[in-house]
Short mmCIF file of C-alpha atoms in Angstrom, two decimals:
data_model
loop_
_atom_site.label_atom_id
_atom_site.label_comp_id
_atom_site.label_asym_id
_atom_site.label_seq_id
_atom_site.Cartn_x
_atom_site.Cartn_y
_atom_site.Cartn_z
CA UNK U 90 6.29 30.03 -78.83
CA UNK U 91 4.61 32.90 -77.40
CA UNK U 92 2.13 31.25 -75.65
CA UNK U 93 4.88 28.82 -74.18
CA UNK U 94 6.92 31.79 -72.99
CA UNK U 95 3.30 33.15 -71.37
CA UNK U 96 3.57 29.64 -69.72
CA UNK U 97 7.29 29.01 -68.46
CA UNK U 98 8.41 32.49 -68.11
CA UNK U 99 6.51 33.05 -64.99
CA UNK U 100 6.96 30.03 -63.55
CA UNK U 101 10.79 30.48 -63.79
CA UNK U 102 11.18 33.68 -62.00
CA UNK U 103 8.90 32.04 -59.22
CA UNK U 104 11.43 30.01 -58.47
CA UNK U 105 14.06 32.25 -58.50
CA UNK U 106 12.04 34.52 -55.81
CA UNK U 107 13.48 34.35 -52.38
CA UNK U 108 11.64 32.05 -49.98
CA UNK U 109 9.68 33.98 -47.40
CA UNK U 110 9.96 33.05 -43.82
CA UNK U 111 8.32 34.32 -41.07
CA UNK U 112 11.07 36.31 -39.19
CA UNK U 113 9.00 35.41 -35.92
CA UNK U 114 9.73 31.98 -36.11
CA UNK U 115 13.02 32.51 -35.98
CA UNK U 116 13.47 34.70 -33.16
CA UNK U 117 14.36 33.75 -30.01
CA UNK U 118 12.08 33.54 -26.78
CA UNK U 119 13.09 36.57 -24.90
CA UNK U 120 11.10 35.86 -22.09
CA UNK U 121 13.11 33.80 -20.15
CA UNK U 122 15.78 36.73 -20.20
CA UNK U 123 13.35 39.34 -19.36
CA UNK U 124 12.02 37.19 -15.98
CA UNK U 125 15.44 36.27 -15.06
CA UNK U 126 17.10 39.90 -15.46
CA UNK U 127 13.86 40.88 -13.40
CA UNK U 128 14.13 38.47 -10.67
CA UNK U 129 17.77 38.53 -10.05
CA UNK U 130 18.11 42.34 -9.97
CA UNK U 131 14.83 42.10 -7.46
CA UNK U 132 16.66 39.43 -5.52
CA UNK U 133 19.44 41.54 -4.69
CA UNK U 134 18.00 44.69 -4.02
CA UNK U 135 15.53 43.19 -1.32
CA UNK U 136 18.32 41.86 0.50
CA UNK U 137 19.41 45.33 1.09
CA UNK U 138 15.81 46.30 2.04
CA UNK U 139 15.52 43.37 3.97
CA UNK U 140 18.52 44.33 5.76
CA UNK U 141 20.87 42.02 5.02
CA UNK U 142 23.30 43.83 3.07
CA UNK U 143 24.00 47.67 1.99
CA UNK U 144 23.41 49.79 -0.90
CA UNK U 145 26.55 48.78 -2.85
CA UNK U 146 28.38 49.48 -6.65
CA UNK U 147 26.68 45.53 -6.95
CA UNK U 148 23.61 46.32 -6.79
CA UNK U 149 23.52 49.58 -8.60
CA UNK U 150 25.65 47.84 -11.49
CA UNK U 151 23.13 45.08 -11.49
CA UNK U 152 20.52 47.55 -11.58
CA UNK U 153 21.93 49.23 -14.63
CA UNK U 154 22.89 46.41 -16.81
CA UNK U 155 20.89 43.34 -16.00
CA UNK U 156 17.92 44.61 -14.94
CA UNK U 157 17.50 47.67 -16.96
CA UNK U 158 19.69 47.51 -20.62
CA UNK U 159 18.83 43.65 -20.48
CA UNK U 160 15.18 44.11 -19.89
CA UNK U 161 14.78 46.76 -22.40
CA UNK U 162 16.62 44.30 -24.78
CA UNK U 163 13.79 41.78 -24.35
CA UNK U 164 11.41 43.97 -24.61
CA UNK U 165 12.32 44.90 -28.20
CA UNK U 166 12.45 41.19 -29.18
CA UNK U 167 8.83 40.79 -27.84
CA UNK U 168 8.08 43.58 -30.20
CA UNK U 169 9.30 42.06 -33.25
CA UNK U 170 6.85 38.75 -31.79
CA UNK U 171 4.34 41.02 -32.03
CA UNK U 172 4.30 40.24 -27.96
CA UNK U 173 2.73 43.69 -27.05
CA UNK U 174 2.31 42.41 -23.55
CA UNK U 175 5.80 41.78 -23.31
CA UNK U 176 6.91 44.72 -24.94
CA UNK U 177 5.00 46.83 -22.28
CA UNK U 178 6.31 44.80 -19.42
CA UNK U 179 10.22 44.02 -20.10
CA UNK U 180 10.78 47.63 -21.28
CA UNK U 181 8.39 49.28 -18.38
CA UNK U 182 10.43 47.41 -16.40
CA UNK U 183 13.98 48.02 -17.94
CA UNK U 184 13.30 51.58 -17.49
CA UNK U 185 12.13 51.65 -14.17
CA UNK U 186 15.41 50.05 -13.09
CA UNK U 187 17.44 52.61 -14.71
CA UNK U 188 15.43 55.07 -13.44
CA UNK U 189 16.02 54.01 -9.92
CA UNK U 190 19.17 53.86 -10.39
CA UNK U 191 19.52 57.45 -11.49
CA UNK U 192 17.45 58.52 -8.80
CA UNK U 193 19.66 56.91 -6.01
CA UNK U 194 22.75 58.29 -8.07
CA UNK U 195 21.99 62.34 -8.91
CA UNK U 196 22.37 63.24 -5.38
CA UNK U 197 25.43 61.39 -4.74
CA UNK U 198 26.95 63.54 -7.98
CA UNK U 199 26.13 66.94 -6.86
CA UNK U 200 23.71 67.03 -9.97
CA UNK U 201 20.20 67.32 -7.93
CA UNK U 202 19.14 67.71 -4.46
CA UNK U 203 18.23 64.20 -2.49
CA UNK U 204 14.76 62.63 -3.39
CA UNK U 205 12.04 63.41 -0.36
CA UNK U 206 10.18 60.52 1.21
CA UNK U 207 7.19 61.45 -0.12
CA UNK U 208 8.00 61.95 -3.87
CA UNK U 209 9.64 58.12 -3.33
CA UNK U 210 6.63 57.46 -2.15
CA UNK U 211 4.36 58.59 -5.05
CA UNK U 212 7.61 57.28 -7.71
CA UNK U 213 6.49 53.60 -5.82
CA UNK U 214 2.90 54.01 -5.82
CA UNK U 215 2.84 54.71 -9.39
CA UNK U 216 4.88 51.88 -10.63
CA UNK U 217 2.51 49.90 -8.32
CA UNK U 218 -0.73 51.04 -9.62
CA UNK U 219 1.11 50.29 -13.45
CA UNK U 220 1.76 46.78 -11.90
CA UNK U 221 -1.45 46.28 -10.89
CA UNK U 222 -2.73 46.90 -14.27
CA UNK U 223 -0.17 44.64 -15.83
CA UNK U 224 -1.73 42.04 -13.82
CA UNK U 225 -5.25 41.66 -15.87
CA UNK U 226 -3.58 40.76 -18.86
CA UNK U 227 -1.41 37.94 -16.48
CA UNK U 228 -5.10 36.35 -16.12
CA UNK U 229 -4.35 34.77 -19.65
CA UNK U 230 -0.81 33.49 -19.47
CA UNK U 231 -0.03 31.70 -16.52
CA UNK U 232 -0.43 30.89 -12.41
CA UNK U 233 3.61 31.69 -12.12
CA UNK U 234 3.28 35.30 -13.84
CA UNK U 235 0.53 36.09 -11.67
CA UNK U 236 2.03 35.70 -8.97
CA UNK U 237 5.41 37.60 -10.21
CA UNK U 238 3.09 40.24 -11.29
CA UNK U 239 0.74 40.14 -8.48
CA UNK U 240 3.71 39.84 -5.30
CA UNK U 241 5.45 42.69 -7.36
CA UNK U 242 2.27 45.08 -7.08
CA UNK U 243 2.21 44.49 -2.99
CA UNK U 244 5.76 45.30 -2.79
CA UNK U 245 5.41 48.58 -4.70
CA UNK U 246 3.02 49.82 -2.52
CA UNK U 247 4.77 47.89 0.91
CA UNK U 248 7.86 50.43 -0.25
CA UNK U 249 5.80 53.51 -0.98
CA UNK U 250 4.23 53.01 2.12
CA UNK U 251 7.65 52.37 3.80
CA UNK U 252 8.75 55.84 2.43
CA UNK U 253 5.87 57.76 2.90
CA UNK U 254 5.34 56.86 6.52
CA UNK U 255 9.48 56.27 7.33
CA UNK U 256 8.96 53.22 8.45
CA UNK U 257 11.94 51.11 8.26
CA UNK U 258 9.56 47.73 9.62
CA UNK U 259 7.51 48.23 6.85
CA UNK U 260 10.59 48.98 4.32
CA UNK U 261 12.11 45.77 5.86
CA UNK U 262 8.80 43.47 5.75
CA UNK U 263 9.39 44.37 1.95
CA UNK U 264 12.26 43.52 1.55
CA UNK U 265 11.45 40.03 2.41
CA UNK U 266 8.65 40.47 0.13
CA UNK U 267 10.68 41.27 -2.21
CA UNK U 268 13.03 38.34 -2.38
CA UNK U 269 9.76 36.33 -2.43
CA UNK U 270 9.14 37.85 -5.62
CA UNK U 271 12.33 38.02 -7.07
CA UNK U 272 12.39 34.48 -6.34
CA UNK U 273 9.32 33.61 -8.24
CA UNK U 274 10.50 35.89 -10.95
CA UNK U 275 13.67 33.52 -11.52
CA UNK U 276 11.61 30.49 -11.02
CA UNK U 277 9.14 31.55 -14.33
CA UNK U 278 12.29 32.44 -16.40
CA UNK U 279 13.84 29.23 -15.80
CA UNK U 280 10.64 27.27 -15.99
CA UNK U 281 9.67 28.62 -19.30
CA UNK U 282 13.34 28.00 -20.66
CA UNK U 283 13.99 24.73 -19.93
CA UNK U 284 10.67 23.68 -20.70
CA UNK U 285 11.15 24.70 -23.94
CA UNK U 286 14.68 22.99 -24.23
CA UNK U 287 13.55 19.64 -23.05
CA UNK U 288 9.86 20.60 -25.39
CA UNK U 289 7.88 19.59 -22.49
CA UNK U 290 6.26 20.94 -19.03
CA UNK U 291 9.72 19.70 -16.92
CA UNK U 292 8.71 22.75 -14.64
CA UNK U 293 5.03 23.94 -13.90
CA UNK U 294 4.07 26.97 -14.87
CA UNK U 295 0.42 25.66 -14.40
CA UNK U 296 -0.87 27.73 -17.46
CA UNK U 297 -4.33 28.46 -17.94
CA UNK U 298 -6.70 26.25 -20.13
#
């Protein structure tokens, strides 16, 4: 009896162990919200640098909650993918919105004095050297992040440049820039989401082999 109890015993509280799943199976593809939140907020904010539209509660509001809380939201579901790329980028990103939008804000408050052309200037070229680094690991994804990644590094350094020389041509060339890659931004998000729904390539990404 004892050796039968050696036997069975064990093999009864395997199966009353819990089955273990791989959590990141079951999560959710956050990229498609990350690249849509990006493009979208992008999208709107270049028609005001374009010069189509003004600063406005819209696109501050967008600023706040789609492209920066959302962002940052994706950003911690790459993480638990153990997407480090994505976690860097969605985040970055989701910060740097709500960091604009605090910058545009403070003065407007009375809680800091109004930021000079050249700091702007430096803020932008920052976030477009960042950008540009971000763009190395795109050379292993796809041709459609590239570009987001690669049209958002021009217009980082179109704005700075804008700023730092107060030129509104150059701010306004951006702005059309811009929309281009807001544009492209929405186009990956959507691509990679319904090609995923439908479980085949309905929209190319053109990914690399």
């Amino acid at each position: 009896m004892a050796f039968l109890n050696y036997i069975i015993i064990p093999k009864m509280e395997e199966l009353n162990k819990p089955l273990q799943i791989n959590a990141s199976s079951k999560i959710a593809n956050p990229g498609p919200l990350g690249l849509c939140a990006f493009g979208m907020t992008t999208f709107l904010l270049n028609l005001h640098n374009a010069g189509f539209v003004e600063m406005n509660a819209t696109i501050l509001t967008m600023g706040l909650f789609y492209g920066g809380l959302a962002q940052v939201m994706a950003g911690y579901i790459e993480s638990k993918k153990n997407n480090t790329f994505g976690l860097t980028a969605f985040t970055s990103f989701g910060f740097f919105w709500l960091s604009l939008v605090t910058i545009i804000l403070f003065p407007k408050s009375a809680m800091n004095d109004p930021t000079s052309s050249l700091a702007m200037g430096c803020y932008l070229s920052s976030w477009g050297i960042f950008t540009m680094l971000l763009f190395v690991g795109t050379l292993k994804i796809n041709r459609s992040i590239q570009f987001v990644f690669a049209s958002l590094t021009v217009h980082f350094f179109l704005l700075a440049a804008g700023d730092v020389f107060a030129c509104a041509r150059i701010t306004k060339f951006a702005g059309y820039e811009g929309i281009l890659c807001g544009i492209s931004a929405i186009y990956t998000g959507i691509a990679e989401l319904l090609n995923e729904i439908f479980g085949r390539d309905l929209i190319p990404l053109d990914k690399i082999k």
